[in-house]
mmCIF file of C-alpha atoms in Angstrom:
data_model
loop_
_atom_site.group_PDB
_atom_site.id
_atom_site.type_symbol
_atom_site.label_atom_id
_atom_site.label_comp_id
_atom_site.label_asym_id
_atom_site.label_seq_id
_atom_site.Cartn_x
_atom_site.Cartn_y
_atom_site.Cartn_z
ATOM 1 C CA VAL D 1004 -18.758 -29.516 20.787
ATOM 2 C CA ALA D 1005 -15.877 -31.978 20.609
ATOM 3 C CA MET D 1006 -14.845 -30.314 17.336
ATOM 4 C CA ALA D 1007 -14.663 -26.872 18.934
ATOM 5 C CA ALA D 1008 -12.526 -28.209 21.741
ATOM 6 C CA THR D 1009 -9.818 -29.335 19.324
ATOM 7 C CA ARG D 1010 -9.583 -26.044 17.423
ATOM 8 C CA SER D 1011 -6.056 -24.700 17.648
ATOM 9 C CA VAL D 1012 -5.042 -21.249 18.798
ATOM 10 C CA MET D 1013 -2.550 -18.755 17.402
ATOM 11 C CA ARG D 1014 -0.802 -15.496 18.158
ATOM 12 C CA ALA D 1015 -2.594 -12.472 16.739
ATOM 13 C CA VAL D 1016 -2.771 -8.726 17.343
ATOM 14 C CA ARG D 1017 -6.176 -7.594 18.637
ATOM 15 C CA VAL D 1018 -7.619 -4.093 18.976
ATOM 16 C CA PHE D 1019 -10.339 -3.767 21.659
ATOM 17 C CA GLU D 1020 -10.675 0.037 21.546
ATOM 18 C CA PHE D 1021 -9.675 2.745 19.080
ATOM 19 C CA GLY D 1022 -6.633 4.834 20.063
ATOM 20 C CA GLY D 1023 -2.865 5.166 19.817
ATOM 21 C CA PRO D 1024 -0.371 2.388 18.995
ATOM 22 C CA GLU D 1025 -0.688 1.115 22.576
ATOM 23 C CA VAL D 1026 -4.160 -0.334 21.839
ATOM 24 C CA LEU D 1027 -2.521 -3.035 19.670
ATOM 25 C CA LYS D 1028 -2.504 -6.109 21.969
ATOM 26 C CA LEU D 1029 -0.600 -9.272 21.047
ATOM 27 C CA GLN D 1030 -2.532 -12.306 22.276
ATOM 28 C CA SER D 1031 -1.481 -15.950 22.121
ATOM 29 C CA ASP D 1032 -4.878 -17.619 22.571
ATOM 30 C CA VAL D 1033 -6.804 -16.385 19.509
ATOM 31 C CA LEU D 1034 -8.721 -19.139 17.692
ATOM 32 C CA VAL D 1035 -7.366 -20.036 14.262
ATOM 33 C CA PRO D 1036 -10.108 -19.065 11.776
ATOM 34 C CA VAL D 1037 -11.724 -21.747 9.610
ATOM 35 C CA PRO D 1038 -12.101 -21.067 5.854
ATOM 36 C CA LYS D 1039 -15.702 -21.169 4.600
ATOM 37 C CA GLU D 1040 -16.650 -21.841 0.986
ATOM 38 C CA ASN D 1041 -14.559 -19.954 -1.577
ATOM 39 C CA GLN D 1042 -12.079 -19.022 1.171
ATOM 40 C CA VAL D 1043 -8.541 -20.136 2.001
ATOM 41 C CA LEU D 1044 -6.539 -20.249 5.247
ATOM 42 C CA ILE D 1045 -3.018 -18.839 4.882
ATOM 43 C CA LYS D 1046 -0.141 -19.526 7.266
ATOM 44 C CA VAL D 1047 1.271 -15.996 7.382
ATOM 45 C CA HIS D 1048 5.024 -15.513 6.924
ATOM 46 C CA ALA D 1049 4.980 -11.727 6.447
ATOM 47 C CA CYS D 1050 2.378 -8.957 6.588
ATOM 48 C CA GLY D 1051 2.650 -5.443 5.177
ATOM 49 C CA VAL D 1052 2.090 -2.410 7.402
ATOM 50 C CA ASN D 1053 0.213 0.456 5.695
ATOM 51 C CA PRO D 1054 -0.435 4.019 6.939
ATOM 52 C CA VAL D 1055 -4.194 3.458 6.517
ATOM 53 C CA GLU D 1056 -4.041 0.792 9.246
ATOM 54 C CA THR D 1057 -2.912 3.443 11.727
ATOM 55 C CA TYR D 1058 -5.824 5.724 10.739
ATOM 56 C CA ILE D 1059 -8.338 2.882 11.170
ATOM 57 C CA ARG D 1060 -6.799 1.947 14.537
ATOM 58 C CA SER D 1061 -7.085 5.534 15.798
ATOM 59 C CA GLY D 1062 -10.831 5.541 15.007
ATOM 60 C CA THR D 1063 -10.580 8.675 12.828
ATOM 61 C CA TYR D 1064 -11.012 6.892 9.495
ATOM 62 C CA ALA D 1065 -14.256 6.705 7.500
ATOM 63 C CA ARG D 1066 -14.211 2.915 7.749
ATOM 64 C CA LYS D 1067 -14.531 1.559 11.302
ATOM 65 C CA PRO D 1068 -14.309 -2.190 11.854
ATOM 66 C CA ALA D 1069 -16.398 -3.806 14.607
ATOM 67 C CA LEU D 1070 -14.335 -4.215 17.791
ATOM 68 C CA PRO D 1071 -12.360 -6.258 18.624
ATOM 69 C CA TYR D 1072 -10.536 -6.791 15.340
ATOM 70 C CA THR D 1073 -7.136 -7.815 13.954
ATOM 71 C CA PRO D 1074 -5.532 -5.205 11.632
ATOM 72 C CA GLY D 1075 -3.626 -5.963 8.449
ATOM 73 C CA SER D 1076 -4.578 -6.748 4.884
ATOM 74 C CA ASP D 1077 -1.663 -7.686 2.633
ATOM 75 C CA VAL D 1078 -0.015 -10.926 3.705
ATOM 76 C CA ALA D 1079 2.253 -13.473 2.086
ATOM 77 C CA GLY D 1080 2.549 -17.077 3.160
ATOM 78 C CA VAL D 1081 1.561 -20.639 2.428
ATOM 79 C CA ILE D 1082 -1.915 -22.135 1.958
ATOM 80 C CA GLU D 1083 -2.754 -24.156 5.087
ATOM 81 C CA SER D 1084 -6.231 -25.327 4.024
ATOM 82 C CA VAL D 1085 -8.983 -24.445 1.568
ATOM 83 C CA GLY D 1086 -12.749 -24.162 1.918
ATOM 84 C CA GLU D 1087 -15.340 -25.786 -0.324
ATOM 85 C CA HIS D 1088 -15.336 -25.026 -4.068
ATOM 86 C CA VAL D 1089 -11.747 -23.702 -4.035
ATOM 87 C CA THR D 1090 -9.900 -25.224 -6.989
ATOM 88 C CA ALA D 1091 -7.233 -22.579 -7.723
ATOM 89 C CA PHE D 1092 -5.142 -23.364 -4.611
ATOM 90 C CA LYS D 1093 -4.073 -26.331 -2.507
ATOM 91 C CA LYS D 1094 -2.236 -26.827 0.794
ATOM 92 C CA GLY D 1095 1.420 -25.804 0.476
ATOM 93 C CA ASP D 1096 1.007 -23.206 -2.303
ATOM 94 C CA ARG D 1097 2.987 -19.972 -1.876
ATOM 95 C CA VAL D 1098 0.607 -17.001 -2.152
ATOM 96 C CA PHE D 1099 0.066 -13.300 -1.476
ATOM 97 C CA THR D 1100 -3.148 -11.387 -0.898
ATOM 98 C CA LEU D 1101 -4.149 -7.744 -0.689
ATOM 99 C CA GLU D 1102 -7.104 -8.294 1.603
ATOM 100 C CA THR D 1103 -7.713 -10.744 4.444
ATOM 101 C CA LEU D 1104 -11.093 -11.279 6.077
ATOM 102 C CA SER D 1105 -9.750 -12.109 9.543
ATOM 103 C CA GLY D 1106 -6.801 -9.661 9.731
ATOM 104 C CA GLY D 1107 -3.177 -10.043 8.668
ATOM 105 C CA TYR D 1108 -1.283 -9.290 11.904
ATOM 106 C CA ALA D 1109 -1.636 -12.945 12.909
ATOM 107 C CA GLU D 1110 -0.059 -16.371 12.415
ATOM 108 C CA TYR D 1111 -2.992 -17.471 10.247
ATOM 109 C CA ALA D 1112 -5.419 -15.452 8.138
ATOM 110 C CA VAL D 1113 -8.508 -16.271 6.102
ATOM 111 C CA ALA D 1114 -8.980 -14.620 2.702
ATOM 112 C CA ALA D 1115 -11.446 -14.901 -0.169
ATOM 113 C CA ALA D 1116 -9.858 -17.133 -2.809
ATOM 114 C CA ASN D 1117 -10.448 -14.504 -5.524
ATOM 115 C CA ARG D 1118 -8.310 -11.995 -3.550
ATOM 116 C CA VAL D 1119 -5.365 -14.401 -3.345
ATOM 117 C CA PHE D 1120 -2.656 -14.777 -5.996
ATOM 118 C CA PRO D 1121 0.256 -17.167 -6.551
ATOM 119 C CA LEU D 1122 3.601 -15.867 -5.263
ATOM 120 C CA PRO D 1123 6.342 -16.666 -7.812
ATOM 121 C CA ASP D 1124 9.515 -18.323 -6.536
ATOM 122 C CA LYS D 1125 11.631 -15.326 -7.552
ATOM 123 C CA LEU D 1126 10.040 -13.251 -4.739
ATOM 124 C CA ASP D 1127 10.405 -14.039 -1.028
ATOM 125 C CA PHE D 1128 7.580 -13.721 1.512
ATOM 126 C CA ARG D 1129 8.749 -10.279 2.662
ATOM 127 C CA GLN D 1130 8.455 -9.032 -0.917
ATOM 128 C CA GLY D 1131 5.123 -10.830 -1.269
ATOM 129 C CA ALA D 1132 3.762 -8.816 1.659
ATOM 130 C CA ALA D 1133 4.849 -5.631 -0.124
ATOM 131 C CA ILE D 1134 2.790 -6.196 -3.290
ATOM 132 C CA GLY D 1135 -0.929 -6.008 -2.463
ATOM 133 C CA VAL D 1136 -1.909 -2.559 -1.261
ATOM 134 C CA PRO D 1137 1.077 -0.596 -2.689
ATOM 135 C CA TYR D 1138 1.050 -1.906 -6.265
ATOM 136 C CA PHE D 1139 -2.724 -2.106 -6.648
ATOM 137 C CA THR D 1140 -3.046 1.443 -5.258
ATOM 138 C CA ALA D 1141 -0.268 2.791 -7.502
ATOM 139 C CA TYR D 1142 -1.772 1.172 -10.610
ATOM 140 C CA ARG D 1143 -5.241 2.485 -9.731
ATOM 141 C CA ALA D 1144 -3.900 6.017 -9.128
ATOM 142 C CA LEU D 1145 -1.904 6.115 -12.356
ATOM 143 C CA PHE D 1146 -4.236 4.442 -14.848
ATOM 144 C CA GLN D 1147 -7.744 3.775 -13.543
ATOM 145 C CA LYS D 1148 -8.158 7.233 -12.005
ATOM 146 C CA GLY D 1149 -5.253 9.277 -13.420
ATOM 147 C CA CYS D 1150 -5.582 8.124 -17.066
ATOM 148 C CA ALA D 1151 -1.781 8.164 -17.440
ATOM 149 C CA LYS D 1152 -0.359 7.717 -20.925
ATOM 150 C CA ALA D 1153 3.104 6.847 -22.188
ATOM 151 C CA GLY D 1154 5.057 10.053 -22.834
ATOM 152 C CA GLU D 1155 3.412 11.986 -19.979
ATOM 153 C CA SER D 1156 5.349 13.086 -16.913
ATOM 154 C CA VAL D 1157 4.530 11.997 -13.356
ATOM 155 C CA LEU D 1158 5.780 13.414 -10.062
ATOM 156 C CA VAL D 1159 5.607 10.906 -7.208
ATOM 157 C CA HIS D 1160 5.500 12.991 -4.039
ATOM 158 C CA GLY D 1161 6.922 10.826 -1.249
ATOM 159 C CA ALA D 1162 8.301 8.217 -3.611
ATOM 160 C CA SER D 1163 10.469 6.165 -1.258
ATOM 161 C CA GLY D 1164 7.623 4.400 0.605
ATOM 162 C CA GLY D 1165 5.691 1.321 -0.506
ATOM 163 C CA VAL D 1166 3.130 3.011 -2.785
ATOM 164 C CA GLY D 1167 5.700 5.545 -4.036
ATOM 165 C CA LEU D 1168 8.230 2.965 -5.191
ATOM 166 C CA ALA D 1169 5.446 0.906 -6.766
ATOM 167 C CA ALA D 1170 4.312 4.017 -8.678
ATOM 168 C CA CYS D 1171 7.884 4.700 -9.874
ATOM 169 C CA GLN D 1172 8.355 1.135 -11.135
ATOM 170 C CA ILE D 1173 4.953 0.954 -12.861
ATOM 171 C CA ALA D 1174 5.194 4.422 -14.447
ATOM 172 C CA ARG D 1175 8.709 3.775 -15.749
ATOM 173 C CA ALA D 1176 7.702 0.399 -17.214
ATOM 174 C CA CYS D 1177 4.754 2.058 -18.962
ATOM 175 C CA GLY D 1178 6.765 4.789 -20.673
ATOM 176 C CA LEU D 1179 6.220 7.832 -18.443
ATOM 177 C CA LYS D 1180 8.863 10.362 -17.453
ATOM 178 C CA VAL D 1181 9.211 9.775 -13.699
ATOM 179 C CA LEU D 1182 10.207 12.378 -11.089
ATOM 180 C CA GLY D 1183 10.223 11.459 -7.408
ATOM 181 C CA THR D 1184 10.744 13.150 -4.042
ATOM 182 C CA ALA D 1185 12.144 11.750 -0.804
ATOM 183 C CA GLY D 1186 13.276 13.224 2.505
ATOM 184 C CA THR D 1187 16.786 11.742 2.691
ATOM 185 C CA GLU D 1188 19.810 11.095 0.465
ATOM 186 C CA GLU D 1189 19.271 7.367 0.935
ATOM 187 C CA GLY D 1190 15.613 7.673 -0.056
ATOM 188 C CA MET D 1191 16.598 9.570 -3.224
ATOM 189 C CA ASN D 1192 19.033 6.805 -4.188
ATOM 190 C CA VAL D 1193 16.339 4.148 -3.661
ATOM 191 C CA ILE D 1194 13.967 6.097 -5.947
ATOM 192 C CA LEU D 1195 16.583 6.397 -8.704
ATOM 193 C CA ARG D 1196 17.291 2.658 -8.520
ATOM 194 C CA ASN D 1197 13.572 1.944 -8.902
ATOM 195 C CA GLY D 1198 12.517 3.798 -12.003
ATOM 196 C CA ALA D 1199 12.722 7.529 -11.334
ATOM 197 C CA HIS D 1200 14.575 9.555 -13.970
ATOM 198 C CA GLN D 1201 15.212 12.285 -11.406
ATOM 199 C CA ALA D 1202 14.949 12.602 -7.625
ATOM 200 C CA PHE D 1203 14.402 15.696 -5.450
ATOM 201 C CA ASN D 1204 14.790 16.144 -1.711
ATOM 202 C CA HIS D 1205 11.535 17.507 -0.289
ATOM 203 C CA SER D 1206 13.302 18.682 2.867
ATOM 204 C CA ASP D 1207 15.184 21.205 0.725
ATOM 205 C CA PRO D 1208 13.230 24.517 0.924
ATOM 206 C CA ASN D 1209 13.710 25.236 -2.815
ATOM 207 C CA TYR D 1210 12.905 21.792 -4.158
ATOM 208 C CA THR D 1211 9.712 22.874 -5.992
ATOM 209 C CA GLU D 1212 11.767 25.446 -7.934
ATOM 210 C CA ARG D 1213 14.077 22.618 -8.988
ATOM 211 C CA ILE D 1214 11.134 20.546 -10.160
ATOM 212 C CA LYS D 1215 9.853 23.525 -12.189
ATOM 213 C CA ALA D 1216 13.303 23.969 -13.742
ATOM 214 C CA CYS D 1217 13.247 20.295 -14.681
ATOM 215 C CA THR D 1218 9.740 20.203 -16.195
ATOM 216 C CA GLY D 1219 9.995 23.580 -17.893
ATOM 217 C CA PRO D 1220 6.994 25.884 -18.423
ATOM 218 C CA GLY D 1221 4.792 22.915 -19.406
ATOM 219 C CA GLY D 1222 4.633 21.563 -15.855
ATOM 220 C CA VAL D 1223 3.993 17.987 -14.781
ATOM 221 C CA ASP D 1224 1.006 15.974 -16.070
ATOM 222 C CA ILE D 1225 0.263 13.826 -13.015
ATOM 223 C CA ILE D 1226 1.219 14.078 -9.342
ATOM 224 C CA ILE D 1227 0.855 11.020 -7.098
ATOM 225 C CA GLU D 1228 0.425 12.657 -3.681
ATOM 226 C CA MET D 1229 1.072 10.802 -0.401
ATOM 227 C CA LEU D 1230 0.794 13.807 1.950
ATOM 228 C CA SER D 1231 -1.791 16.129 0.442
ATOM 229 C CA ASN D 1232 -2.383 18.100 3.658
ATOM 230 C CA VAL D 1233 1.179 19.425 3.313
ATOM 231 C CA ASN D 1234 1.709 19.532 -0.448
ATOM 232 C CA LEU D 1235 -1.584 20.102 -2.272
ATOM 233 C CA ASP D 1236 -1.317 23.890 -2.554
ATOM 234 C CA ALA D 1237 2.203 23.666 -4.024
ATOM 235 C CA ASP D 1238 1.190 20.733 -6.253
ATOM 236 C CA LEU D 1239 -1.348 22.918 -8.072
ATOM 237 C CA GLN D 1240 1.486 25.286 -9.066
ATOM 238 C CA LEU D 1241 3.497 22.416 -10.579
ATOM 239 C CA LEU D 1242 0.786 20.981 -12.834
ATOM 240 C CA SER D 1243 0.524 21.234 -16.609
ATOM 241 C CA CYS D 1244 -2.668 22.265 -18.393
ATOM 242 C CA ALA D 1245 -5.251 19.531 -17.695
ATOM 243 C CA GLY D 1246 -2.841 18.117 -15.123
ATOM 244 C CA ARG D 1247 -4.167 16.065 -12.222
ATOM 245 C CA VAL D 1248 -3.211 15.488 -8.601
ATOM 246 C CA MET D 1249 -4.020 11.984 -7.375
ATOM 247 C CA VAL D 1250 -4.672 12.116 -3.620
ATOM 248 C CA VAL D 1251 -3.386 8.799 -2.244
ATOM 249 C CA GLY D 1252 -2.546 9.940 1.310
ATOM 250 C CA CYS D 1253 -3.646 12.701 3.666
ATOM 251 C CA ARG D 1254 -3.220 13.400 7.377
ATOM 252 C CA GLY D 1255 -5.256 16.544 7.889
ATOM 253 C CA ARG D 1256 -6.791 19.628 6.309
ATOM 254 C CA VAL D 1257 -5.183 22.007 3.825
ATOM 255 C CA GLU D 1258 -5.967 25.410 2.373
ATOM 256 C CA ILE D 1259 -5.868 25.890 -1.403
ATOM 257 C CA ASN D 1260 -7.023 28.523 -3.872
ATOM 258 C CA PRO D 1261 -9.516 26.871 -6.276
ATOM 259 C CA ARG D 1262 -8.545 29.498 -8.871
ATOM 260 C CA ASP D 1263 -5.303 27.537 -9.285
ATOM 261 C CA THR D 1264 -7.359 24.707 -10.809
ATOM 262 C CA MET D 1265 -9.214 27.090 -13.146
ATOM 263 C CA SER D 1266 -6.096 28.623 -14.695
ATOM 264 C CA LYS D 1267 -5.000 25.187 -15.954
ATOM 265 C CA GLU D 1268 -8.284 23.254 -15.889
ATOM 266 C CA SER D 1269 -6.522 20.859 -13.547
ATOM 267 C CA SER D 1270 -8.137 18.203 -11.357
ATOM 268 C CA ILE D 1271 -7.752 16.929 -7.798
ATOM 269 C CA ILE D 1272 -8.823 13.279 -7.711
ATOM 270 C CA GLY D 1273 -9.116 11.063 -4.633
ATOM 271 C CA VAL D 1274 -7.933 7.435 -4.817
ATOM 272 C CA SER D 1275 -9.316 4.606 -2.690
ATOM 273 C CA LEU D 1276 -8.465 0.993 -3.463
ATOM 274 C CA PHE D 1277 -11.380 0.038 -1.210
ATOM 275 C CA LEU D 1278 -13.822 1.391 -3.833
ATOM 276 C CA ALA D 1279 -12.401 -0.589 -6.769
ATOM 277 C CA THR D 1280 -14.935 -2.769 -8.600
ATOM 278 C CA GLU D 1281 -14.326 -6.485 -9.157
ATOM 279 C CA GLU D 1282 -13.357 -5.701 -12.775
ATOM 280 C CA GLU D 1283 -10.923 -2.967 -11.720
ATOM 281 C CA ARG D 1284 -9.330 -5.257 -9.152
ATOM 282 C CA HIS D 1285 -8.928 -7.931 -11.804
ATOM 283 C CA GLU D 1286 -7.239 -5.374 -14.071
ATOM 284 C CA CYS D 1287 -4.833 -4.375 -11.262
ATOM 285 C CA ALA D 1288 -4.034 -8.022 -10.540
ATOM 286 C CA THR D 1289 -3.349 -8.779 -14.195
ATOM 287 C CA ALA D 1290 -0.993 -5.794 -14.497
ATOM 288 C CA VAL D 1291 0.811 -6.699 -11.267
ATOM 289 C CA LEU D 1292 1.287 -10.401 -12.088
ATOM 290 C CA ASP D 1293 2.498 -9.411 -15.556
ATOM 291 C CA GLY D 1294 4.998 -7.003 -13.971
ATOM 292 C CA ILE D 1295 6.362 -9.739 -11.717
ATOM 293 C CA GLU D 1296 6.779 -12.057 -14.696
ATOM 294 C CA ALA D 1297 8.382 -9.353 -16.856
ATOM 295 C CA GLY D 1298 10.788 -8.546 -14.031
ATOM 296 C CA TRP D 1299 10.162 -4.812 -13.512
ATOM 297 C CA LEU D 1300 7.957 -5.310 -10.439
ATOM 298 C CA LYS D 1301 10.460 -5.780 -7.622
ATOM 299 C CA PRO D 1302 9.079 -4.853 -4.201
ATOM 300 C CA VAL D 1303 11.567 -3.021 -1.987
ATOM 301 C CA VAL D 1304 11.274 -4.094 1.654
ATOM 302 C CA GLY D 1305 12.131 -1.447 4.242
ATOM 303 C CA LEU D 1306 11.951 -1.811 8.011
ATOM 304 C CA GLU D 1307 11.053 -5.248 9.407
ATOM 305 C CA TYR D 1308 9.467 -5.950 12.789
ATOM 306 C CA PRO D 1309 8.498 -9.053 14.741
ATOM 307 C CA LEU D 1310 4.826 -9.254 15.784
ATOM 308 C CA GLU D 1311 5.828 -8.247 19.359
ATOM 309 C CA LYS D 1312 6.985 -4.856 18.059
ATOM 310 C CA VAL D 1313 3.783 -3.999 16.181
ATOM 311 C CA ALA D 1314 3.138 -0.833 18.250
ATOM 312 C CA LYS D 1315 6.624 0.440 17.343
ATOM 313 C CA ALA D 1316 5.922 -0.253 13.663
ATOM 314 C CA HIS D 1317 2.716 1.821 13.844
ATOM 315 C CA GLU D 1318 4.609 4.643 15.540
ATOM 316 C CA ASP D 1319 7.484 4.556 13.028
ATOM 317 C CA ILE D 1320 5.347 4.500 9.870
ATOM 318 C CA ILE D 1321 3.810 7.846 10.909
ATOM 319 C CA CYS D 1322 6.705 9.516 12.751
ATOM 320 C CA SER D 1323 9.961 8.358 11.194
ATOM 321 C CA SER D 1324 11.536 10.665 8.635
ATOM 322 C CA GLY D 1325 12.179 9.162 5.239
ATOM 323 C CA ALA D 1326 10.755 5.806 4.208
ATOM 324 C CA ARG D 1327 12.913 3.288 2.363
ATOM 325 C CA GLY D 1328 10.541 0.716 1.000
ATOM 326 C CA LYS D 1329 7.605 -1.197 2.430
ATOM 327 C CA MET D 1330 7.359 -1.809 6.171
ATOM 328 C CA VAL D 1331 6.614 -5.459 7.085
ATOM 329 C CA LEU D 1332 5.857 -7.611 10.114
ATOM 330 C CA LEU D 1333 7.644 -10.974 10.102
ATOM 331 C CA LEU D 1334 6.091 -14.076 11.653
#
């Protein structure tokens, strides 16, 4: 009992009921979690904000955590302590993770040691928080599910957000022809600086015609789709023979004509990082760490928020027009 009495507390965001951004409650008396065997405790410096966290919070997502819970998965920070049998890390190591067990919107987070990776000195904590979900998802969409090959063309639909920029950088480094769309002039410039050969403004009513003019009659081999409920029908018209749309993001239903897939034997493939096997995750991690070392993996950090403004961050990631990099919470 004496032990429990000395356990320290921290600030963390807690969700007690599913709903809008207002259900995110910042509390200052949450117990600091203790790492069990094969786990580490990370002092969080920055945590990424992902659209999926807003879907989970609203209670409309397939995966529902037990209430109350702390949202957030990809954090960057410093190892505070390690559980039994952990040999890969020690107190003071700079790390990033793509998955915490206790929730990332907090001053401290516990993660399984095999989901934690060293953060090289050339990247700061904000960039570290922008690696996990975006780069692993982009790699999975392109190669594990999309079977991308050097020489093929890829259209990244909504390329100026976290996953989009990751997809542009990875595809360019791996020898694909990269086209990207964004909703603003600034977003288009960010895409072009991060691997896209050409950028298109998806708020321009004729932008799909411009893409067709650029790809020619062959069409595009792969589309990485962040907003399939808006774009899927048009995507099918842009594909090459045997082309594939990788559904990374969706916010509702959409009507398509399945005949459009028959005429080109094209595929619509869903992508969920959550379903990756241990082997697939290891493959993603190897590719990502290699990209950091080689210098082409450079996370672009967009809007930054203190923990107090977490509700605003959740509102902005869904409602603001035109992303410019990965949204992060700073602690």
